[in-house]
XYZ file of C-alpha atoms in Angstrom:
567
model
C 28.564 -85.915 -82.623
C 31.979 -87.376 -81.801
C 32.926 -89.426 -79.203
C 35.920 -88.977 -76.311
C 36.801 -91.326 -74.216
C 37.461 -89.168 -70.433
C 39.521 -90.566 -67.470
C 40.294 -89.259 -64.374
C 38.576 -86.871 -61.672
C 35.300 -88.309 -64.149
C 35.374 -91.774 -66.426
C 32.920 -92.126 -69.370
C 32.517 -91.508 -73.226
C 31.574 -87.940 -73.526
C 29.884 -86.571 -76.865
C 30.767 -83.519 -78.460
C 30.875 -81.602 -81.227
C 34.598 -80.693 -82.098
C 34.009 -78.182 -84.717
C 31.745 -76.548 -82.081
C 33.200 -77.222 -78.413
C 35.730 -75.010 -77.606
C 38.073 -76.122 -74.344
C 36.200 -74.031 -71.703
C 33.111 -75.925 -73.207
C 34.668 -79.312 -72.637
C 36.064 -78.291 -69.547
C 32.874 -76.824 -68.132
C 31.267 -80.005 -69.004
C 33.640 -82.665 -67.256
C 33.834 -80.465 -64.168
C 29.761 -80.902 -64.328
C 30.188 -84.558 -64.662
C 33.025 -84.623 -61.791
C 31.082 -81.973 -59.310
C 34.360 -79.828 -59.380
C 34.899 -76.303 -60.113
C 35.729 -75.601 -63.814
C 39.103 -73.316 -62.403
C 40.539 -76.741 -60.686
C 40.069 -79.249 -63.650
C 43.263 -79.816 -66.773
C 42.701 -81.777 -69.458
C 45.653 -83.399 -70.860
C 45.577 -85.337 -74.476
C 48.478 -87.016 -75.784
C 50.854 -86.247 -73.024
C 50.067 -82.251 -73.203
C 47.946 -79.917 -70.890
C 45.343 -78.633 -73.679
C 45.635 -74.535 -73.210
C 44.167 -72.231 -75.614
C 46.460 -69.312 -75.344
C 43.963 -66.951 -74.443
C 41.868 -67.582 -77.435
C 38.571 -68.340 -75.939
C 37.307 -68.959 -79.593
C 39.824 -71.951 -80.899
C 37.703 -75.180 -81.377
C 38.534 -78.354 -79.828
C 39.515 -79.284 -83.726
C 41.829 -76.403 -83.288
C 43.178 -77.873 -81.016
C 44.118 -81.201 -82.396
C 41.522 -83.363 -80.467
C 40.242 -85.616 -82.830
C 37.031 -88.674 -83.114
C 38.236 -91.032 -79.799
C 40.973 -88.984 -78.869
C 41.449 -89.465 -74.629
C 41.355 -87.245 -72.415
C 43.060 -87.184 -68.547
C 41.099 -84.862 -66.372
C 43.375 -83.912 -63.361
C 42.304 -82.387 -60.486
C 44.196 -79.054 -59.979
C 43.949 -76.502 -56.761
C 41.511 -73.862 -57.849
C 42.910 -70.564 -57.622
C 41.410 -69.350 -53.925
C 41.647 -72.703 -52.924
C 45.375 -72.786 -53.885
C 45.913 -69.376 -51.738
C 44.413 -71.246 -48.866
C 46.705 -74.121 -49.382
C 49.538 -71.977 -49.692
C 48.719 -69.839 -46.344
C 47.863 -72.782 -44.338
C 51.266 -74.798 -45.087
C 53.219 -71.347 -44.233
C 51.172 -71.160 -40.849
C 51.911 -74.572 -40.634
C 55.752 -73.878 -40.597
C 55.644 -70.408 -38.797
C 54.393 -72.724 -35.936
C 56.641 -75.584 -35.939
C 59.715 -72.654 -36.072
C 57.736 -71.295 -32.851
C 57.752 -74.592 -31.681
C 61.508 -75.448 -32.490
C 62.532 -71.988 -31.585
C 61.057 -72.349 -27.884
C 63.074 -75.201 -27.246
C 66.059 -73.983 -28.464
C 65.582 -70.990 -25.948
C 64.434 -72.596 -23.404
C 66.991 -75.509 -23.076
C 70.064 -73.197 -23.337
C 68.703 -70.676 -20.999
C 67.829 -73.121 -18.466
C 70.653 -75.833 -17.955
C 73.671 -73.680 -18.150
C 74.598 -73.579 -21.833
C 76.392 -70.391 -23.261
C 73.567 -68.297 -24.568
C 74.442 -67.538 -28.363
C 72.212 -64.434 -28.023
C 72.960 -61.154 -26.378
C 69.826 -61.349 -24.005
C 68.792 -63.362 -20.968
C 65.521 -65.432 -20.335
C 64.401 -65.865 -16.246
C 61.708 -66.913 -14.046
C 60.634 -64.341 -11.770
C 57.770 -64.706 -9.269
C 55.146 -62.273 -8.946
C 57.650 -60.214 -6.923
C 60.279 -59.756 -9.970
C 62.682 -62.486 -7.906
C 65.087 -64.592 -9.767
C 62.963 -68.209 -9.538
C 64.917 -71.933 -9.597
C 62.926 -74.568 -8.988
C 63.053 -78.235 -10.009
C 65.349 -80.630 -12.326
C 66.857 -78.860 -15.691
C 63.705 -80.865 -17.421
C 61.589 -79.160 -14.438
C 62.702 -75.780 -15.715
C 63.315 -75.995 -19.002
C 59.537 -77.281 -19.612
C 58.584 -74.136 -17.420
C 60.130 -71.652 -19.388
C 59.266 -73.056 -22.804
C 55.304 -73.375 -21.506
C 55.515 -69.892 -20.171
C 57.656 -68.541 -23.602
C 54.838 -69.886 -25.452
C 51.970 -68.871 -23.596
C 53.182 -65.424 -24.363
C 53.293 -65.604 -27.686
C 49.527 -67.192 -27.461
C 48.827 -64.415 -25.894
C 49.865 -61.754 -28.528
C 48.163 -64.055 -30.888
C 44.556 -63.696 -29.139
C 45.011 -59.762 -28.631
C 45.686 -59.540 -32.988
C 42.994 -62.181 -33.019
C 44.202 -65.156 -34.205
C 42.070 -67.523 -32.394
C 43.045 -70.793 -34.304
C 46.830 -69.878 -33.558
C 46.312 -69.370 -30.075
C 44.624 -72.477 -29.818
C 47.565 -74.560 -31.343
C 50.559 -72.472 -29.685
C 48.668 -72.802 -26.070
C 48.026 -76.862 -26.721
C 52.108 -76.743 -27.041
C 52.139 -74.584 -24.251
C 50.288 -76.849 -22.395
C 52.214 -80.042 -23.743
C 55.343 -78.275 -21.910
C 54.044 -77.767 -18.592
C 53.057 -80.972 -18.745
C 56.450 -81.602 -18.306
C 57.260 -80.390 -15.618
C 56.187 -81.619 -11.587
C 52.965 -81.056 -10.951
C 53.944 -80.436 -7.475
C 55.959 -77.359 -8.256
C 53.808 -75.709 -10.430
C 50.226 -76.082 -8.267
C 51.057 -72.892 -6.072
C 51.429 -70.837 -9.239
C 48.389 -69.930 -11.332
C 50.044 -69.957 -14.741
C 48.359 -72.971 -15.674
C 44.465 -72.045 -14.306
C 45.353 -69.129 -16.434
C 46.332 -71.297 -19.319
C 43.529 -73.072 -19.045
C 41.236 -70.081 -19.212
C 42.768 -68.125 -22.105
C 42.156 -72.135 -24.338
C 38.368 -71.471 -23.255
C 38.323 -67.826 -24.305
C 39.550 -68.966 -27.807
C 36.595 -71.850 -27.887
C 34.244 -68.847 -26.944
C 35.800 -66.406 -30.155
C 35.535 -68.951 -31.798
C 32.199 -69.458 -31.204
C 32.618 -73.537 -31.021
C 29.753 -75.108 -29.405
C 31.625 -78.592 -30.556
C 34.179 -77.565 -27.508
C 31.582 -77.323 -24.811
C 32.316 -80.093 -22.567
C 36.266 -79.720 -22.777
C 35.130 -75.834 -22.130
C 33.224 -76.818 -18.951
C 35.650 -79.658 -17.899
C 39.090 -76.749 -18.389
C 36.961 -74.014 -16.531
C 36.369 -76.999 -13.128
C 40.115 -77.215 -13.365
C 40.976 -73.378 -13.555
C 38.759 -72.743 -10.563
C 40.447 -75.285 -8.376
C 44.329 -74.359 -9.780
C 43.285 -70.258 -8.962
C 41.986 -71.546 -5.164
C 45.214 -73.610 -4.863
C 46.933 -70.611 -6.210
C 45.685 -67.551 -4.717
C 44.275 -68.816 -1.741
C 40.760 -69.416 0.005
C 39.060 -66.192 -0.617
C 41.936 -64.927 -2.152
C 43.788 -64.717 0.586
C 47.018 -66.042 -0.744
C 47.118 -63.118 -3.432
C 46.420 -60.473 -1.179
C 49.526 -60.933 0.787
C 51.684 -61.495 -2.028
C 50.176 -58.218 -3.335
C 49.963 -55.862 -0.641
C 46.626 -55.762 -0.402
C 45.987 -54.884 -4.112
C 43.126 -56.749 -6.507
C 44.947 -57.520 -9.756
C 42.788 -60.524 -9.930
C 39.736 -59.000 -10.849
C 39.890 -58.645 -14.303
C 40.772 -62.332 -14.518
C 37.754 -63.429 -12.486
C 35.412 -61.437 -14.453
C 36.313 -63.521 -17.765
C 36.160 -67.102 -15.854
C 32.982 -66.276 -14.435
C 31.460 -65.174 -17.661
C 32.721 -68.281 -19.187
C 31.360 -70.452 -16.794
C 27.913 -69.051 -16.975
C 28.223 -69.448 -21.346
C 29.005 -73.073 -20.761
C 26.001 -73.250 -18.229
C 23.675 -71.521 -20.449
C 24.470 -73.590 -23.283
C 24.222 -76.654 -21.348
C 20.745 -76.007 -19.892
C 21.938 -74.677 -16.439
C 20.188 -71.380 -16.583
C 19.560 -70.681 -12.647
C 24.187 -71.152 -12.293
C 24.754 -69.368 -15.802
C 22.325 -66.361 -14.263
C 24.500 -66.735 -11.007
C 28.146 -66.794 -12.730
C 27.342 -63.640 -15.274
C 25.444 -61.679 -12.682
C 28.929 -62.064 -10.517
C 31.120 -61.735 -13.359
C 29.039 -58.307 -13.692
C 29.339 -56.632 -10.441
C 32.870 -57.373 -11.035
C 33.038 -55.273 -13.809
C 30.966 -52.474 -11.937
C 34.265 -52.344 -9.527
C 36.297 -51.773 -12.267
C 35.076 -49.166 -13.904
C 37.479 -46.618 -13.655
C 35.668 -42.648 -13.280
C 36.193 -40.319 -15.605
C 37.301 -37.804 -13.059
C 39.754 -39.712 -11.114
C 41.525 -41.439 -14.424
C 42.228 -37.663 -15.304
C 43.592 -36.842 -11.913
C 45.974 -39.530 -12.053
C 46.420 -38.889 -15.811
C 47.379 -35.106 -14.781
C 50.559 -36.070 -13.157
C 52.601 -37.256 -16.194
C 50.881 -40.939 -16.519
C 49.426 -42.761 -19.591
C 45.941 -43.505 -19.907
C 46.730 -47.216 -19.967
C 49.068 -47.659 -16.694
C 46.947 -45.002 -14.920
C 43.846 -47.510 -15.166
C 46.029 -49.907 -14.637
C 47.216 -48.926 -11.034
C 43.686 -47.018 -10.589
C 42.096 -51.050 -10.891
C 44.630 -53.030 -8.998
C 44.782 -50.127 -6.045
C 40.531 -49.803 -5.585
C 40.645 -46.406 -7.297
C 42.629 -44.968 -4.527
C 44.285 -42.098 -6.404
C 47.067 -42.104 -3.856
C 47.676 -45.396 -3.373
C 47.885 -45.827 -7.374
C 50.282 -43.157 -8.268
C 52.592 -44.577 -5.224
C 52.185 -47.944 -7.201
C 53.162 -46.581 -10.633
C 56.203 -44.376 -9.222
C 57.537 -47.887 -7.248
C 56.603 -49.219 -10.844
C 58.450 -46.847 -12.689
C 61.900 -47.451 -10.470
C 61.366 -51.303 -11.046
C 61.415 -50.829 -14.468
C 64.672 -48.875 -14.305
C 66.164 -51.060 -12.096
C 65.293 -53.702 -14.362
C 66.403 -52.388 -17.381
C 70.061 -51.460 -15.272
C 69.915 -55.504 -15.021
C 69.452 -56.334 -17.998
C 72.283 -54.451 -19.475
C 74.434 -55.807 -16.716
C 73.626 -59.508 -17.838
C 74.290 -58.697 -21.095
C 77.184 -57.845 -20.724
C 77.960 -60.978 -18.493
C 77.061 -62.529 -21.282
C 79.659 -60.953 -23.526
C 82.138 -61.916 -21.054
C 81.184 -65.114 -20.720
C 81.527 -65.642 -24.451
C 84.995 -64.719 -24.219
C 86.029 -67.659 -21.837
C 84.747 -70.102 -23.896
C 82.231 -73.244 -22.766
C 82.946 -76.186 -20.304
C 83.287 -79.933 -21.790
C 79.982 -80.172 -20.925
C 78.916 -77.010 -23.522
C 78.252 -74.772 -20.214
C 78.867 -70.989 -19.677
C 81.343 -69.978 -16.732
C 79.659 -69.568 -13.798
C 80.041 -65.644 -12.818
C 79.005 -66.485 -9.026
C 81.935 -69.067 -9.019
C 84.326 -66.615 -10.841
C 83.433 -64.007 -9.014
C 83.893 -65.902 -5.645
C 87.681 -66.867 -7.024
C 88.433 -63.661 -7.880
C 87.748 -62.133 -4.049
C 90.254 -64.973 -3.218
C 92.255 -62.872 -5.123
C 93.296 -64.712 -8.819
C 93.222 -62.881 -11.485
C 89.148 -62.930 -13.159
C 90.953 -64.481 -16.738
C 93.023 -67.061 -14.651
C 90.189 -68.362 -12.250
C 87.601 -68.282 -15.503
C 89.711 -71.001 -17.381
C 90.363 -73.067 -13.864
C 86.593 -73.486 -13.874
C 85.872 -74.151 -17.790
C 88.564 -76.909 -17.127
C 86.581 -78.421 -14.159
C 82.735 -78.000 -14.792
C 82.464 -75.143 -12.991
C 83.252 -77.074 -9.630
C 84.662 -74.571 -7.196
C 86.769 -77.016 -5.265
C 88.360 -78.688 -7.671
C 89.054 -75.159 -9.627
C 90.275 -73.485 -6.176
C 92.553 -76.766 -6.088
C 93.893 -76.261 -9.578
C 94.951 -72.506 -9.083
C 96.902 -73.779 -6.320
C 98.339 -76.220 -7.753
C 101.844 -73.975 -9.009
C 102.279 -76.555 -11.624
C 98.598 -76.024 -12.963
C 98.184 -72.079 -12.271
C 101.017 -72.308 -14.511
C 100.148 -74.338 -17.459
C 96.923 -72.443 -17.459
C 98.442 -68.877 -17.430
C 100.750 -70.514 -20.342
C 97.110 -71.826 -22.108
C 95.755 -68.067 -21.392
C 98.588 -65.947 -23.421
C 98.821 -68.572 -25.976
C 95.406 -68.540 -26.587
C 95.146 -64.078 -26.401
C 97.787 -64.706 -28.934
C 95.834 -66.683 -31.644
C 92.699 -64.573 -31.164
C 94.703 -61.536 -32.004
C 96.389 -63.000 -35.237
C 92.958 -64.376 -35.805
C 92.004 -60.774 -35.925
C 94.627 -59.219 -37.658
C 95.413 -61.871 -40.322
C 99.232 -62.776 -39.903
C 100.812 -64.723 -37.227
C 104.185 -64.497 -35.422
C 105.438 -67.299 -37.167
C 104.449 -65.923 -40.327
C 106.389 -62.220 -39.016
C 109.445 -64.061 -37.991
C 109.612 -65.640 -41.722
C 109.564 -61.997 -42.918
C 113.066 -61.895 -40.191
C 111.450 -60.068 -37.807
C 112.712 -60.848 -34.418
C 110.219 -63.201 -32.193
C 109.965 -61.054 -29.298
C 109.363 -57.987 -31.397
C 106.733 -59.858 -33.398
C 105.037 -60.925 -30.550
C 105.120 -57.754 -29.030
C 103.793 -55.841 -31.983
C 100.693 -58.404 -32.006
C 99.839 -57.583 -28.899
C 99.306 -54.105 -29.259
C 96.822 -54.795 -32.017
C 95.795 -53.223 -35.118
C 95.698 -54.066 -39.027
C 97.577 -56.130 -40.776
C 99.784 -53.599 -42.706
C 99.961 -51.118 -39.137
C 101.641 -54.172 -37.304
C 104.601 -54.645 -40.420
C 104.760 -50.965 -40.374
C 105.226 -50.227 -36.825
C 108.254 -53.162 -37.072
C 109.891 -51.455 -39.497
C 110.317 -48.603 -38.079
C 112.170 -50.405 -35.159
C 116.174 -49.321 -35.584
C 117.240 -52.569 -36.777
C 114.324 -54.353 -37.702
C 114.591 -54.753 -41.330
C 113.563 -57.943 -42.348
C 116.199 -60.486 -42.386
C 118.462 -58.698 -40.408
C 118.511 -60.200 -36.404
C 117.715 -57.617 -33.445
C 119.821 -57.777 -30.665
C 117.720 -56.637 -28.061
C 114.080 -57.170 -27.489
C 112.130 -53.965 -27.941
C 108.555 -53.687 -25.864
C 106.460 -51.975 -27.081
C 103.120 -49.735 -25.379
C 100.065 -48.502 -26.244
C 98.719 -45.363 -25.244
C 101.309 -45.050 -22.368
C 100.577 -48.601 -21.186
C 104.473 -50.129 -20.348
C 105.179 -53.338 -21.541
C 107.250 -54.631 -18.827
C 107.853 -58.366 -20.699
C 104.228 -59.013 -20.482
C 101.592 -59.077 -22.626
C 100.118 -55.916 -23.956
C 96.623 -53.997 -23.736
C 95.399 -52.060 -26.841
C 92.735 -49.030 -25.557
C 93.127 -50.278 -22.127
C 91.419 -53.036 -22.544
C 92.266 -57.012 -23.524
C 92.050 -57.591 -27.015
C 89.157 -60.470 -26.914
C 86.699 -61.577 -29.111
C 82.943 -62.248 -28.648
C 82.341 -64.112 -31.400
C 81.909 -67.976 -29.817
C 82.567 -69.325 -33.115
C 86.613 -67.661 -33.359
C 86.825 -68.133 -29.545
C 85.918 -71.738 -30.429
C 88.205 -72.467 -33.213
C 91.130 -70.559 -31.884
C 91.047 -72.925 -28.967
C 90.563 -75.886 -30.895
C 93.809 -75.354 -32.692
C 96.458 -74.610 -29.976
C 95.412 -76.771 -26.942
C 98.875 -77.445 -25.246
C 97.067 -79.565 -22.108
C 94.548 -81.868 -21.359
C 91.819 -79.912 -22.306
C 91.780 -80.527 -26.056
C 89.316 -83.224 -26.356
C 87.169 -81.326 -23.945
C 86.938 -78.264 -26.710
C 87.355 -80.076 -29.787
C 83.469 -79.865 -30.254
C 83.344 -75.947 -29.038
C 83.276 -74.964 -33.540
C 80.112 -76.723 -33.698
C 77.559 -74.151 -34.755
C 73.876 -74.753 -33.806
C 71.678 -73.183 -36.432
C 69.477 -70.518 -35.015
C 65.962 -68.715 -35.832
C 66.661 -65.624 -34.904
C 63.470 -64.066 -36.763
C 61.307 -66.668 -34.133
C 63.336 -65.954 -31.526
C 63.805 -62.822 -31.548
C 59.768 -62.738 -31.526
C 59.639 -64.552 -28.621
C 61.865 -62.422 -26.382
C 59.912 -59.303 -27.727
C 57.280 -60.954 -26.098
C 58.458 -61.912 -22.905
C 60.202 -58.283 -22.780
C 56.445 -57.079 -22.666
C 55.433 -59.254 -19.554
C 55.790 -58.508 -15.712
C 54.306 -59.826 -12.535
C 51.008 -58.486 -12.848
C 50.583 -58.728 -17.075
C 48.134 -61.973 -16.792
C 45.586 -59.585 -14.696
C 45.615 -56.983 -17.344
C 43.093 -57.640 -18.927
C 41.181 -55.679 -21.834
C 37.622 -56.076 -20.753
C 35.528 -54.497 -23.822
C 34.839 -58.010 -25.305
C 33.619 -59.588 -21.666
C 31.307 -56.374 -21.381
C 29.515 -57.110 -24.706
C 29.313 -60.598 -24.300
C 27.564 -60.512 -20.601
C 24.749 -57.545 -21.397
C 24.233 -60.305 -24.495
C 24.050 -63.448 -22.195
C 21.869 -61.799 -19.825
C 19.448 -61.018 -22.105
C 19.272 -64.522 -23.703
C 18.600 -65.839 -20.096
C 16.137 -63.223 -19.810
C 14.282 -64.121 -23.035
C 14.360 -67.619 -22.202
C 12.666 -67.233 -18.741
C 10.053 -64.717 -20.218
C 9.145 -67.536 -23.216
C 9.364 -70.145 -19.981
């Protein structure tokens, strides 16, 4: 027998036979001695890893281990073990990029900021209604809490239970945020609350009991606050309509889990028992779902209405036509804000990073100034109506800013094209004519074209007379030009950014200068995230799936009555 010396995961002497003892052997043996598994131990001797190529049958003399030769046992990740590594660090940064993401969205579409992405993110109360409330802080926090409990959401219905958990504790972190004042006549957070306990119950985590039961006193109270004594409160909001059934049916079974597993048979026999005749008024017929069906509706919003309306097929297909027409409506908005947006991206951001406001532009432009004019009047001035109404009529002002205005349409559309009028006038093309030609747009080699075939506007050879030019009938008249009908602008912040940045001729320069700063963006995470919210409306927490609540209260019930018939 010869002797090695072994450090590492194990430390001894370790006898073997190297004529015998191939490296599975000796690697069998000090995973033995170490209490590892074989697949996660290397042995290393003399500053290699020992591999035998695939030859299973190559001794450890082979090998080149010799009589006291030492050997480094290292602990490696074994190979399922390594998968789970792997996984759990990319869930790990999937959720901080939800996380990160979430602010980003939240912050610029709550305090003003330009939104770098074509769509728009809103509160709306249970009625659809644009909601303010609060500080920025106030409603930043809201919307991130809310954007997040979304996404938890989506995670429980595919579910991920362990995901949900985390995303709703940053959910939760958010709201936190806010004033607790302005969010206790909303029941976001009861609902919160319930949809952590739901996990705890998937999850089947008896170790969660107590923060169960102590969540589920605080959901109760936040859904009185919320909807009202007897429900009161949510009846007028909703026209008379139960969409909180569905939602009372899962708090009540909960409650009557944590009472069972806490002893409290009689209140857990009490809570599922309720949580059951519940369900009984929400059983949808056969009959009537296919009446309702029968008239052009989905299986899934005709249960829908048929729940929150007390199976009144009348009353439900009313609901789903007003439905319908909010969604169009809704959708009509949408596109309307985006392309607000657009337009917004055009006029570039206030020293302060903040879109133009539309209502304030819009208000200017009733005044009667032209929309481009009173747009830069309140980039200039934060968006303060006075002192922008007091620029415009300033003649001095109006004027430097309608000089700003062409210059700038100028350096967008040789941004565009790729030659300048300084750079045209080199060539001895007359300024006018150059500036002109720009105007009217197009490539590159259209606009050196089109100035050629001016009489006498050969390069180096001086025109005499300014020549205007039009586009599709569209007269010059000395001013500046519209290609397609339509001002040549760009949407792309980043050009609108730089363009200004290079050919301030006032005092705003130092208020852009910082406009070509590009924040980095997620825009698989985002992107997500407004899928999401595009999925939610007023009534989307009541909709609830039931088929898990049904199994899990005949099962309860029957526990409590085993227990009382072995009591």
């Amino acid at each position: 027998m010869t002797k090695l010396k072994v450090a590492g995961t194990w430390g001894g002497i370790l006898e073997v036979e190297l004529e015998n003892w191939t490296l599975t052997t000796l690697r069998d043996e000090v995973a033995n001695r170490s209490g590892l598994d074989p697949d996660s131990i290397k042995l290393i001797c003399a500053g290699k890893i020992l591999k035998d190529d695939g030859d299973h049958t190559k001794t450890l003399t082979q090998l080149g281990i010799k009589e006291n030769s030492k050997i480094l046992s290292s602990r490696g990740a074994a190979p399922d073990e390594g998968k789970a590594i792997i996984a759990e660090e990319e869930r790990s940064r999937r959720l901080s990029r939800l996380k990160a993401a979430a602010t980003a969205l939240s912050k610029r579409h709550a305090d003003g900021s330009l939104p770098m992405e074509d769509y728009n993110i809103e509160l709306e109360d249970q009625g659809g209604h644009q909601v303010k409330f609060g500080t920025e802080t106030d409603q930043s926090a809201a919307m991130m809490g809310l954007m997040l409990h979304a996404k938890a959401k989506s995670l429980i219905e595919m579910d991920m239970y362990v995901d949900a958990l985390e995303v709703l504790a940053m959910a939760e972190e958010s709201f936190l945020l806010c004033d607790p004042k302005i969010l206790e006549l909303v029941d976001n957070i009861p609902i919160m609350e319930i949809d952590i306990v739901w996990c705890y119950f998937l999850l089947r985590d008896l170790k969660c009991l107590s923060d169960a039961g102590f969540r589920l006193v605080k959901a109760r109270k936040g859904l009185e606050r919320a909807h009202g004594k007897d429900l009161s409160r949510v009846r007028l909001l909703q026209a008379g309509q139960c969409p909180e059934l569905a939602l009372y049916v899962r708090l009540e079974l909960l409650e009557g889990v944590v009472a069972y597993h806490t002893g409290q048979n009689d209140k857990a026999l009490n809570a599922l028992k309720s949580a059951h005749a519940k369900l009984l008024q929400l059983q949808i017929p056969d009959e009537t779902l296919s009446v309702v069906m029968g008239m052009g509706f989905r299986e899934k919003d005709a249960k829908r209405a048929l729940r929150l309306n007390n199976k009144d097929i009348a009353t439900s297909v009313d609901f789903l036509i007003e439905e319908r027409a909010k969604r169009a409506q809704k959708h009509q908005d949408d596109l309307q804000r985006q392309k607000e947006i657009l337009e917004q991206k055009t006029y570039g951001v206030t020293p302060m990073k903040k879109a133009v406001d539309m209502h304030m532009l819009d208000r200017l432009v009733l005044i009667g100034y032209a929309r481009d004019l009173a747009a830069e009047s309140l980039r200039r001035h934060e968006n303060d109506f006075q002192e922008a109404l007091d620029a415009l009529t300033s003649p001095e002002v109006n004027s430097s800013i309608q000089v700003y205005i062409e210059s700038r349409k100028r350096k967008r559309q040789e941004q565009q094209v790729g030659i300048t009028v300084d750079e045209l006038v080199s060539m001895g093309f007359e300024r006018g004519q150059a500036t002109s030609a720009l105007e009217v747009g197009g490539k590159r080699e259209d606009i050196i074209q089109r100035l050629l075939s001016l009489p006498a506007a050969n390069p180096g050879i001086a025109s005499a007379s300014g020549s205007d030019f039009t586009a599709n009938g569209a007269s010059a008249s000395g001013s500046a030009l519209t290609a397609n009908g339509g001002a040549t602008s760009s949407t792309n912040n980043e050009i609108v950014s730089k363009t200004e940045d290079s050919e301030m001729e006032d005092d705003t320069a130092d208020e852009i200068a910082t406009n070509g700063e590009k924040e980095e963006r997620d825009l698989e995470i985002e992107g997500d995230i407004a899928d999401e919210i595009a999925k939610v409306d007023a009534l989307s927490a009541y909709d609830i799936n039931l088929d898990k609540e049904v199994e899990a209260i005949n099962e309860y019930l029957v526990m409590l009555d085993a227990s009382q018939d072995s009591g």
